[in-house]
Amino acid sequence: MSVVPAQAMPSGITGGSSPAKAAGPAGEAGAAEDVPAPLAAGARLLPALVAVYRAQLSRARVARIPLLFVATFQSVGIMVLMRGVVDGGAEARSVVAGSSVLVVAFVALNLLAQYFGQLRASGGLDHYATLPVPPSAVVLGAAAAYASFTVPGTAVTAVVGSALFQLPMGHLWILAAVIPLSGAALAGLGAALGLLAPRQELATLCGQLGMSAALLLGVLPAERMPEVVSYTRDLLPSTYGVEALARSFDGQPDWPAVCADLGVCAGVAVVSLAAATWAYRRAAVR
């Protein structure tokens, strides 16, 4: 019986598999590994906003009591000092309204500017940049969390000031509109200052200057200011919240004027928060 040598056998009937067929499955697996996995869909605005708000609220809970104490004590002290030079009338309403909104400015403008300035300097923005959340949710969540701390202090300041200057308290429910609108306007401004400042020290300085402007232009009666300074006062976002609260101390408040002031405050809040969102995008990509 003759044996055919392996070299003479046709390649099509050899017992081994061809190199192309052997490499086929491995090549297909390698190609499958090269295809990137699909990314998860980005979070919607409202759930992301709630998540950022709760995270910021729990993070700042440790500093809650000192913040409330400092902001409230500062405003009450200013009213006590002004009590010696202001007896009543329109000037007393301006002092109480300005001191109450100053609590909002201290937290929403000053502290938020420092927070975002520190976040940018320490590279903390990289953490938020990796999360699938809209930039507006980060800004709005942080602003809402910081503004929430102002509610007790603002209410206490308004009640103490009303009792100190013997002002009616029947319309203090207007704080339910003044606090969020003024807080949103000042928080957006504070976040924008902190994100746009090239250095952390400049962000702190801008926040302090903004709070000082809210103190001088909001607490002091407008009638005693020079005309040039009164124009600067109109540019401050918190001015319209102060005016709305001061009008509510009247026996018969001018409600159309109050609504107009709150409407301007709401418009400024939208613009300032939009500017803060743009500043966040600009700082996050650098």
PDB file of C-alpha atoms in Angstrom:
ATOM      1  CA  MET A   1       0.000   0.000   0.000  1.00  0.00           C
ATOM      2  CA  SER A   2       1.532   3.251  -1.127  1.00  0.00           C
ATOM      3  CA  VAL A   3       1.529   6.283   1.059  1.00  0.00           C
ATOM      4  CA  VAL A   4       1.136   9.712  -0.483  1.00  0.00           C
ATOM      5  CA  PRO A   5       3.602  12.202   0.961  1.00  0.00           C
ATOM      6  CA  ALA A   6       2.144  15.111   2.855  1.00  0.00           C
ATOM      7  CA  GLN A   7       3.919  17.544   0.521  1.00  0.00           C
ATOM      8  CA  ALA A   8       2.065  16.144  -2.472  1.00  0.00           C
ATOM      9  CA  MET A   9      -1.384  16.340  -0.998  1.00  0.00           C
ATOM     10  CA  PRO A  10      -3.549  19.217  -2.276  1.00  0.00           C
ATOM     11  CA  SER A  11      -3.842  22.083   0.118  1.00  0.00           C
ATOM     12  CA  GLY A  12      -7.618  21.911   0.032  1.00  0.00           C
ATOM     13  CA  ILE A  13      -7.706  18.446   1.614  1.00  0.00           C
ATOM     14  CA  THR A  14      -5.067  18.790   4.240  1.00  0.00           C
ATOM     15  CA  GLY A  15      -6.101  17.997   7.799  1.00  0.00           C
ATOM     16  CA  GLY A  16      -4.963  21.402   9.245  1.00  0.00           C
ATOM     17  CA  SER A  17      -6.985  24.573   9.098  1.00  0.00           C
ATOM     18  CA  SER A  18      -5.920  27.498   6.992  1.00  0.00           C
ATOM     19  CA  PRO A  19      -4.279  30.516   8.699  1.00  0.00           C
ATOM     20  CA  ALA A  20      -7.055  32.813   7.513  1.00  0.00           C
ATOM     21  CA  LYS A  21      -9.743  30.658   9.060  1.00  0.00           C
ATOM     22  CA  ALA A  22      -7.782  30.267  12.292  1.00  0.00           C
ATOM     23  CA  ALA A  23      -7.336  33.996  12.671  1.00  0.00           C
ATOM     24  CA  GLY A  24     -10.951  34.781  11.789  1.00  0.00           C
ATOM     25  CA  PRO A  25     -12.610  34.521  15.210  1.00  0.00           C
ATOM     26  CA  ALA A  26      -9.694  36.231  16.961  1.00  0.00           C
ATOM     27  CA  GLY A  27      -9.764  39.071  14.452  1.00  0.00           C
ATOM     28  CA  GLU A  28     -13.477  39.537  14.926  1.00  0.00           C
ATOM     29  CA  ALA A  29     -13.024  39.640  18.722  1.00  0.00           C
ATOM     30  CA  GLY A  30     -10.256  42.206  18.398  1.00  0.00           C
ATOM     31  CA  ALA A  31     -12.434  44.368  16.164  1.00  0.00           C
ATOM     32  CA  ALA A  32     -15.267  44.130  18.677  1.00  0.00           C
ATOM     33  CA  GLU A  33     -12.940  45.250  21.475  1.00  0.00           C
ATOM     34  CA  ASP A  34     -11.866  48.297  19.463  1.00  0.00           C
ATOM     35  CA  VAL A  35     -15.455  49.573  19.227  1.00  0.00           C
ATOM     36  CA  PRO A  36     -16.011  52.032  22.117  1.00  0.00           C
ATOM     37  CA  ALA A  37     -18.858  51.279  24.470  1.00  0.00           C
ATOM     38  CA  PRO A  38     -21.780  53.682  24.195  1.00  0.00           C
ATOM     39  CA  LEU A  39     -21.867  56.378  26.870  1.00  0.00           C
ATOM     40  CA  ALA A  40     -24.763  56.710  29.233  1.00  0.00           C
ATOM     41  CA  ALA A  41     -27.281  59.404  28.505  1.00  0.00           C
ATOM     42  CA  GLY A  42     -26.767  62.707  30.305  1.00  0.00           C
ATOM     43  CA  ALA A  43     -28.866  63.414  33.347  1.00  0.00           C
ATOM     44  CA  ARG A  44     -31.881  65.644  32.958  1.00  0.00           C
ATOM     45  CA  LEU A  45     -31.795  69.122  34.429  1.00  0.00           C
ATOM     46  CA  LEU A  46     -34.258  68.700  37.297  1.00  0.00           C
ATOM     47  CA  PRO A  47     -32.899  65.402  38.750  1.00  0.00           C
ATOM     48  CA  ALA A  48     -29.340  66.677  38.381  1.00  0.00           C
ATOM     49  CA  LEU A  49     -30.283  69.956  40.048  1.00  0.00           C
ATOM     50  CA  VAL A  50     -31.841  68.119  43.004  1.00  0.00           C
ATOM     51  CA  ALA A  51     -28.789  65.868  43.362  1.00  0.00           C
ATOM     52  CA  VAL A  52     -26.331  68.777  43.345  1.00  0.00           C
ATOM     53  CA  TYR A  53     -28.527  70.739  45.750  1.00  0.00           C
ATOM     54  CA  ARG A  54     -28.681  67.884  48.255  1.00  0.00           C
ATOM     55  CA  ALA A  55     -24.945  67.252  47.978  1.00  0.00           C
ATOM     56  CA  GLN A  56     -24.111  70.915  48.563  1.00  0.00           C
ATOM     57  CA  LEU A  57     -26.591  71.162  51.414  1.00  0.00           C
ATOM     58  CA  SER A  58     -25.115  68.175  53.226  1.00  0.00           C
ATOM     59  CA  ARG A  59     -21.573  69.388  52.570  1.00  0.00           C
ATOM     60  CA  ALA A  60     -22.176  72.828  54.106  1.00  0.00           C
ATOM     61  CA  ARG A  61     -24.292  71.544  56.985  1.00  0.00           C
ATOM     62  CA  VAL A  62     -21.313  71.616  59.331  1.00  0.00           C
ATOM     63  CA  ALA A  63     -20.865  75.356  58.796  1.00  0.00           C
ATOM     64  CA  ARG A  64     -24.589  76.108  58.945  1.00  0.00           C
ATOM     65  CA  ILE A  65     -24.826  77.473  62.498  1.00  0.00           C
ATOM     66  CA  PRO A  66     -21.721  79.744  62.265  1.00  0.00           C
ATOM     67  CA  LEU A  67     -22.926  81.137  58.930  1.00  0.00           C
ATOM     68  CA  LEU A  68     -26.377  81.906  60.250  1.00  0.00           C
ATOM     69  CA  PHE A  69     -25.014  83.414  63.437  1.00  0.00           C
ATOM     70  CA  VAL A  70     -22.468  85.677  61.750  1.00  0.00           C
ATOM     71  CA  ALA A  71     -24.821  86.901  59.028  1.00  0.00           C
ATOM     72  CA  THR A  72     -27.721  87.512  61.417  1.00  0.00           C
ATOM     73  CA  PHE A  73     -25.629  89.080  64.167  1.00  0.00           C
ATOM     74  CA  GLN A  74     -24.038  91.437  61.664  1.00  0.00           C
ATOM     75  CA  SER A  75     -27.389  92.659  60.316  1.00  0.00           C
ATOM     76  CA  VAL A  76     -29.001  93.003  63.747  1.00  0.00           C
ATOM     77  CA  GLY A  77     -25.963  94.945  64.970  1.00  0.00           C
ATOM     78  CA  ILE A  78     -26.249  97.345  62.035  1.00  0.00           C
ATOM     79  CA  MET A  79     -29.912  97.995  62.850  1.00  0.00           C
ATOM     80  CA  VAL A  80     -29.084  98.674  66.492  1.00  0.00           C
ATOM     81  CA  LEU A  81     -26.446 101.202  65.433  1.00  0.00           C
ATOM     82  CA  MET A  82     -28.807 102.871  62.955  1.00  0.00           C
ATOM     83  CA  ARG A  83     -31.497 103.109  65.622  1.00  0.00           C
ATOM     84  CA  GLY A  84     -29.566 105.967  67.162  1.00  0.00           C
ATOM     85  CA  VAL A  85     -29.772 108.119  64.016  1.00  0.00           C
ATOM     86  CA  VAL A  86     -33.037 106.937  62.439  1.00  0.00           C
ATOM     87  CA  ASP A  87     -36.322 107.354  64.261  1.00  0.00           C
ATOM     88  CA  GLY A  88     -38.908 105.995  61.856  1.00  0.00           C
ATOM     89  CA  GLY A  89     -40.705 106.599  58.606  1.00  0.00           C
ATOM     90  CA  ALA A  90     -39.245 105.746  55.195  1.00  0.00           C
ATOM     91  CA  GLU A  91     -35.695 105.713  56.541  1.00  0.00           C
ATOM     92  CA  ALA A  92     -36.524 103.067  59.131  1.00  0.00           C
ATOM     93  CA  ARG A  93     -38.168 100.906  56.473  1.00  0.00           C
ATOM     94  CA  SER A  94     -35.059 101.172  54.313  1.00  0.00           C
ATOM     95  CA  VAL A  95     -32.777 100.228  57.200  1.00  0.00           C
ATOM     96  CA  VAL A  96     -34.789  97.137  58.150  1.00  0.00           C
ATOM     97  CA  ALA A  97     -35.263  95.996  54.550  1.00  0.00           C
ATOM     98  CA  GLY A  98     -31.612  96.570  53.670  1.00  0.00           C
ATOM     99  CA  SER A  99     -30.362  94.775  56.761  1.00  0.00           C
ATOM    100  CA  SER A 100     -32.617  91.793  56.047  1.00  0.00           C
ATOM    101  CA  VAL A 101     -31.446  91.444  52.449  1.00  0.00           C
ATOM    102  CA  LEU A 102     -27.854  91.905  53.648  1.00  0.00           C
ATOM    103  CA  VAL A 103     -28.066  88.424  55.179  1.00  0.00           C
ATOM    104  CA  VAL A 104     -28.775  87.096  51.689  1.00  0.00           C
ATOM    105  CA  ALA A 105     -25.871  89.097  50.237  1.00  0.00           C
ATOM    106  CA  PHE A 106     -23.461  87.814  52.877  1.00  0.00           C
ATOM    107  CA  VAL A 107     -24.118  84.177  52.037  1.00  0.00           C
ATOM    108  CA  ALA A 108     -25.257  84.143  48.402  1.00  0.00           C
ATOM    109  CA  LEU A 109     -22.804  86.742  47.102  1.00  0.00           C
ATOM    110  CA  ASN A 110     -19.794  86.754  49.387  1.00  0.00           C
ATOM    111  CA  LEU A 111     -19.498  83.106  50.423  1.00  0.00           C
ATOM    112  CA  LEU A 112     -20.504  81.700  47.041  1.00  0.00           C
ATOM    113  CA  ALA A 113     -17.847  83.807  45.294  1.00  0.00           C
ATOM    114  CA  GLN A 114     -15.272  82.421  47.718  1.00  0.00           C
ATOM    115  CA  TYR A 115     -16.533  78.863  47.218  1.00  0.00           C
ATOM    116  CA  PHE A 116     -16.312  78.881  43.421  1.00  0.00           C
ATOM    117  CA  GLY A 117     -12.991  80.699  43.545  1.00  0.00           C
ATOM    118  CA  GLN A 118     -11.609  77.996  45.818  1.00  0.00           C
ATOM    119  CA  LEU A 119     -13.173  75.280  43.668  1.00  0.00           C
ATOM    120  CA  ARG A 120     -11.489  76.616  40.567  1.00  0.00           C
ATOM    121  CA  ALA A 121      -8.114  77.127  42.263  1.00  0.00           C
ATOM    122  CA  SER A 122      -8.039  73.623  43.776  1.00  0.00           C
ATOM    123  CA  GLY A 123      -9.143  71.845  40.594  1.00  0.00           C
ATOM    124  CA  GLY A 124     -12.485  70.860  42.040  1.00  0.00           C
ATOM    125  CA  LEU A 125     -14.226  71.810  38.811  1.00  0.00           C
ATOM    126  CA  ASP A 126     -12.683  68.705  37.233  1.00  0.00           C
ATOM    127  CA  HIS A 127     -14.879  66.569  39.482  1.00  0.00           C
ATOM    128  CA  TYR A 128     -18.058  68.219  38.265  1.00  0.00           C
ATOM    129  CA  ALA A 129     -16.812  68.166  34.670  1.00  0.00           C
ATOM    130  CA  THR A 130     -16.664  64.350  34.777  1.00  0.00           C
ATOM    131  CA  LEU A 131     -20.257  64.031  35.948  1.00  0.00           C
ATOM    132  CA  PRO A 132     -23.027  63.686  33.330  1.00  0.00           C
ATOM    133  CA  VAL A 133     -24.880  66.740  34.654  1.00  0.00           C
ATOM    134  CA  PRO A 134     -25.664  69.997  32.838  1.00  0.00           C
ATOM    135  CA  PRO A 135     -23.523  72.984  33.855  1.00  0.00           C
ATOM    136  CA  SER A 136     -26.655  74.915  34.752  1.00  0.00           C
ATOM    137  CA  ALA A 137     -27.546  72.206  37.312  1.00  0.00           C
ATOM    138  CA  VAL A 138     -24.192  72.676  39.062  1.00  0.00           C
ATOM    139  CA  VAL A 139     -24.584  76.454  39.261  1.00  0.00           C
ATOM    140  CA  LEU A 140     -28.253  76.403  40.231  1.00  0.00           C
ATOM    141  CA  GLY A 141     -27.777  73.609  42.773  1.00  0.00           C
ATOM    142  CA  ALA A 142     -24.915  75.363  44.549  1.00  0.00           C
ATOM    143  CA  ALA A 143     -26.707  78.721  44.444  1.00  0.00           C
ATOM    144  CA  ALA A 144     -29.917  77.239  45.844  1.00  0.00           C
ATOM    145  CA  ALA A 145     -28.065  75.437  48.636  1.00  0.00           C
ATOM    146  CA  TYR A 146     -26.252  78.565  49.784  1.00  0.00           C
ATOM    147  CA  ALA A 147     -29.395  80.687  49.477  1.00  0.00           C
ATOM    148  CA  SER A 148     -31.279  78.200  51.648  1.00  0.00           C
ATOM    149  CA  PHE A 149     -29.070  79.068  54.608  1.00  0.00           C
ATOM    150  CA  THR A 150     -30.269  82.671  54.478  1.00  0.00           C
ATOM    151  CA  VAL A 151     -33.941  81.922  55.180  1.00  0.00           C
ATOM    152  CA  PRO A 152     -33.822  81.746  59.029  1.00  0.00           C
ATOM    153  CA  GLY A 153     -31.409  84.665  59.376  1.00  0.00           C
ATOM    154  CA  THR A 154     -33.380  86.914  57.035  1.00  0.00           C
ATOM    155  CA  ALA A 155     -36.647  86.158  58.808  1.00  0.00           C
ATOM    156  CA  VAL A 156     -35.138  86.770  62.258  1.00  0.00           C
ATOM    157  CA  THR A 157     -33.570  90.045  61.091  1.00  0.00           C
ATOM    158  CA  ALA A 158     -36.848  91.285  59.600  1.00  0.00           C
ATOM    159  CA  VAL A 159     -38.807  90.450  62.766  1.00  0.00           C
ATOM    160  CA  VAL A 160     -36.231  92.000  65.107  1.00  0.00           C
ATOM    161  CA  GLY A 161     -35.967  95.104  62.944  1.00  0.00           C
ATOM    162  CA  SER A 162     -39.725  95.513  62.770  1.00  0.00           C
ATOM    163  CA  ALA A 163     -39.942  95.329  66.548  1.00  0.00           C
ATOM    164  CA  LEU A 164     -36.970  97.663  66.992  1.00  0.00           C
ATOM    165  CA  PHE A 165     -38.365 100.372  64.705  1.00  0.00           C
ATOM    166  CA  GLN A 166     -42.029  99.606  65.478  1.00  0.00           C
ATOM    167  CA  LEU A 167     -42.932  98.646  61.921  1.00  0.00           C
ATOM    168  CA  PRO A 168     -45.984  96.532  61.021  1.00  0.00           C
ATOM    169  CA  MET A 169     -45.310  92.822  60.497  1.00  0.00           C
ATOM    170  CA  GLY A 170     -48.520  91.900  58.717  1.00  0.00           C
ATOM    171  CA  HIS A 171     -46.887  91.732  55.286  1.00  0.00           C
ATOM    172  CA  LEU A 172     -43.661  89.937  56.148  1.00  0.00           C
ATOM    173  CA  TRP A 173     -44.928  87.022  54.080  1.00  0.00           C
ATOM    174  CA  ILE A 174     -43.407  88.922  51.152  1.00  0.00           C
ATOM    175  CA  LEU A 175     -40.096  87.416  52.303  1.00  0.00           C
ATOM    176  CA  ALA A 176     -41.233  84.204  50.600  1.00  0.00           C
ATOM    177  CA  ALA A 177     -40.671  86.016  47.285  1.00  0.00           C
ATOM    178  CA  VAL A 178     -37.881  88.396  48.267  1.00  0.00           C
ATOM    179  CA  ILE A 179     -35.501  85.747  49.605  1.00  0.00           C
ATOM    180  CA  PRO A 180     -35.464  83.360  46.598  1.00  0.00           C
ATOM    181  CA  LEU A 181     -35.425  86.125  43.976  1.00  0.00           C
ATOM    182  CA  SER A 182     -32.766  88.217  45.698  1.00  0.00           C
ATOM    183  CA  GLY A 183     -30.853  85.070  46.565  1.00  0.00           C
ATOM    184  CA  ALA A 184     -30.878  83.855  42.970  1.00  0.00           C
ATOM    185  CA  ALA A 185     -29.738  87.229  41.622  1.00  0.00           C
ATOM    186  CA  LEU A 186     -26.927  87.605  44.164  1.00  0.00           C
ATOM    187  CA  ALA A 187     -25.911  83.937  43.989  1.00  0.00           C
ATOM    188  CA  GLY A 188     -25.565  84.117  40.220  1.00  0.00           C
ATOM    189  CA  LEU A 189     -23.431  87.222  40.564  1.00  0.00           C
ATOM    190  CA  GLY A 190     -21.308  85.634  43.281  1.00  0.00           C
ATOM    191  CA  ALA A 191     -20.783  82.442  41.270  1.00  0.00           C
ATOM    192  CA  ALA A 192     -19.803  84.427  38.182  1.00  0.00           C
ATOM    193  CA  LEU A 193     -17.296  86.492  40.179  1.00  0.00           C
ATOM    194  CA  GLY A 194     -15.749  83.380  41.701  1.00  0.00           C
ATOM    195  CA  LEU A 195     -15.481  81.558  38.369  1.00  0.00           C
ATOM    196  CA  LEU A 196     -14.168  84.493  36.355  1.00  0.00           C
ATOM    197  CA  ALA A 197     -11.586  85.658  38.885  1.00  0.00           C
ATOM    198  CA  PRO A 198      -8.109  84.506  37.764  1.00  0.00           C
ATOM    199  CA  ARG A 199      -6.998  83.889  41.366  1.00  0.00           C
ATOM    200  CA  GLN A 200      -8.717  82.715  44.506  1.00  0.00           C
ATOM    201  CA  GLU A 201      -7.700  85.858  46.403  1.00  0.00           C
ATOM    202  CA  LEU A 202      -9.361  88.044  43.774  1.00  0.00           C
ATOM    203  CA  ALA A 203     -12.563  86.014  44.055  1.00  0.00           C
ATOM    204  CA  THR A 204     -12.587  86.608  47.814  1.00  0.00           C
ATOM    205  CA  LEU A 205     -11.928  90.312  47.270  1.00  0.00           C
ATOM    206  CA  CYS A 206     -14.751  90.612  44.741  1.00  0.00           C
ATOM    207  CA  GLY A 207     -17.149  88.866  47.100  1.00  0.00           C
ATOM    208  CA  GLN A 208     -16.209  91.195  49.952  1.00  0.00           C
ATOM    209  CA  LEU A 209     -16.598  94.276  47.757  1.00  0.00           C
ATOM    210  CA  GLY A 210     -19.997  93.073  46.554  1.00  0.00           C
ATOM    211  CA  MET A 211     -21.213  92.545  50.101  1.00  0.00           C
ATOM    212  CA  SER A 212     -19.893  95.980  51.099  1.00  0.00           C
ATOM    213  CA  ALA A 213     -21.819  97.517  48.210  1.00  0.00           C
ATOM    214  CA  ALA A 214     -24.976  95.731  49.364  1.00  0.00           C
ATOM    215  CA  LEU A 215     -24.351  97.069  52.868  1.00  0.00           C
ATOM    216  CA  LEU A 216     -23.744 100.690  51.946  1.00  0.00           C
ATOM    217  CA  LEU A 217     -26.236 100.997  49.098  1.00  0.00           C
ATOM    218  CA  GLY A 218     -28.950  98.833  50.622  1.00  0.00           C
ATOM    219  CA  VAL A 219     -28.999  99.738  54.301  1.00  0.00           C
ATOM    220  CA  LEU A 220     -28.450 103.489  54.059  1.00  0.00           C
ATOM    221  CA  PRO A 221     -31.603 105.427  53.130  1.00  0.00           C
ATOM    222  CA  ALA A 222     -31.664 106.367  49.460  1.00  0.00           C
ATOM    223  CA  GLU A 223     -32.828 109.910  50.251  1.00  0.00           C
ATOM    224  CA  ARG A 224     -29.515 110.699  51.947  1.00  0.00           C
ATOM    225  CA  MET A 225     -27.324 109.486  49.106  1.00  0.00           C
ATOM    226  CA  PRO A 226     -25.820 111.726  46.410  1.00  0.00           C
ATOM    227  CA  GLU A 227     -27.498 111.509  43.025  1.00  0.00           C
ATOM    228  CA  VAL A 228     -24.503 109.834  41.407  1.00  0.00           C
ATOM    229  CA  VAL A 229     -24.461 107.118  44.077  1.00  0.00           C
ATOM    230  CA  SER A 230     -28.188 106.529  43.623  1.00  0.00           C
ATOM    231  CA  TYR A 231     -27.543 105.544  40.009  1.00  0.00           C
ATOM    232  CA  THR A 232     -25.005 102.979  41.192  1.00  0.00           C
ATOM    233  CA  ARG A 233     -27.579 101.705  43.649  1.00  0.00           C
ATOM    234  CA  ASP A 234     -29.957 100.942  40.780  1.00  0.00           C
ATOM    235  CA  LEU A 235     -27.345  98.609  39.266  1.00  0.00           C
ATOM    236  CA  LEU A 236     -27.120  96.409  42.363  1.00  0.00           C
ATOM    237  CA  PRO A 237     -29.363  93.304  42.059  1.00  0.00           C
ATOM    238  CA  SER A 238     -30.356  93.324  45.723  1.00  0.00           C
ATOM    239  CA  THR A 239     -31.730  96.877  45.495  1.00  0.00           C
ATOM    240  CA  TYR A 240     -35.029  95.737  44.041  1.00  0.00           C
ATOM    241  CA  GLY A 241     -35.521  93.141  46.752  1.00  0.00           C
ATOM    242  CA  VAL A 242     -34.843  95.830  49.345  1.00  0.00           C
ATOM    243  CA  GLU A 243     -37.365  98.167  47.711  1.00  0.00           C
ATOM    244  CA  ALA A 244     -40.036  95.473  47.565  1.00  0.00           C
ATOM    245  CA  LEU A 245     -39.571  94.604  51.247  1.00  0.00           C
ATOM    246  CA  ALA A 246     -39.480  98.266  52.293  1.00  0.00           C
ATOM    247  CA  ARG A 247     -42.759  98.990  50.486  1.00  0.00           C
ATOM    248  CA  SER A 248     -44.434  96.117  52.321  1.00  0.00           C
ATOM    249  CA  PHE A 249     -43.960  97.940  55.645  1.00  0.00           C
ATOM    250  CA  ASP A 250     -46.443 100.613  54.593  1.00  0.00           C
ATOM    251  CA  GLY A 251     -49.926 100.527  56.035  1.00  0.00           C
ATOM    252  CA  GLN A 252     -51.339 100.135  52.531  1.00  0.00           C
ATOM    253  CA  PRO A 253     -48.496  98.869  50.328  1.00  0.00           C
ATOM    254  CA  ASP A 254     -48.313  99.817  46.670  1.00  0.00           C
ATOM    255  CA  TRP A 255     -48.606  96.246  45.406  1.00  0.00           C
ATOM    256  CA  PRO A 256     -48.090  97.051  41.692  1.00  0.00           C
ATOM    257  CA  ALA A 257     -44.800  98.721  42.603  1.00  0.00           C
ATOM    258  CA  VAL A 258     -43.867  95.734  44.792  1.00  0.00           C
ATOM    259  CA  CYS A 259     -44.587  93.338  41.926  1.00  0.00           C
ATOM    260  CA  ALA A 260     -42.576  95.529  39.553  1.00  0.00           C
ATOM    261  CA  ASP A 261     -39.570  95.443  41.892  1.00  0.00           C
ATOM    262  CA  LEU A 262     -39.845  91.669  42.242  1.00  0.00           C
ATOM    263  CA  GLY A 263     -40.170  91.328  38.466  1.00  0.00           C
ATOM    264  CA  VAL A 264     -36.952  93.289  37.930  1.00  0.00           C
ATOM    265  CA  CYS A 265     -35.261  91.152  40.572  1.00  0.00           C
ATOM    266  CA  ALA A 266     -36.417  87.995  38.773  1.00  0.00           C
ATOM    267  CA  GLY A 267     -35.111  89.275  35.439  1.00  0.00           C
ATOM    268  CA  VAL A 268     -31.744  90.100  36.977  1.00  0.00           C
ATOM    269  CA  ALA A 269     -31.678  86.632  38.540  1.00  0.00           C
ATOM    270  CA  VAL A 270     -32.135  84.982  35.141  1.00  0.00           C
ATOM    271  CA  VAL A 271     -29.355  87.078  33.601  1.00  0.00           C
ATOM    272  CA  SER A 272     -26.922  86.547  36.481  1.00  0.00           C
ATOM    273  CA  LEU A 273     -27.496  82.783  36.597  1.00  0.00           C
ATOM    274  CA  ALA A 274     -27.022  82.571  32.828  1.00  0.00           C
ATOM    275  CA  ALA A 275     -23.758  84.497  33.186  1.00  0.00           C
ATOM    276  CA  ALA A 276     -22.665  82.135  35.968  1.00  0.00           C
ATOM    277  CA  THR A 277     -23.442  79.114  33.775  1.00  0.00           C
ATOM    278  CA  TRP A 278     -21.367  80.571  30.945  1.00  0.00           C
ATOM    279  CA  ALA A 279     -18.532  81.308  33.382  1.00  0.00           C
ATOM    280  CA  TYR A 280     -18.692  77.708  34.628  1.00  0.00           C
ATOM    281  CA  ARG A 281     -18.383  76.315  31.090  1.00  0.00           C
ATOM    282  CA  ARG A 282     -15.486  78.663  30.417  1.00  0.00           C
ATOM    283  CA  ALA A 283     -13.647  77.706  33.604  1.00  0.00           C
ATOM    284  CA  ALA A 284     -14.320  73.954  33.278  1.00  0.00           C
ATOM    285  CA  VAL A 285     -12.675  73.604  29.861  1.00  0.00           C
ATOM    286  CA  ARG A 286      -9.467  75.349  30.878  1.00  0.00           C
TER     287      ARG A 286
END
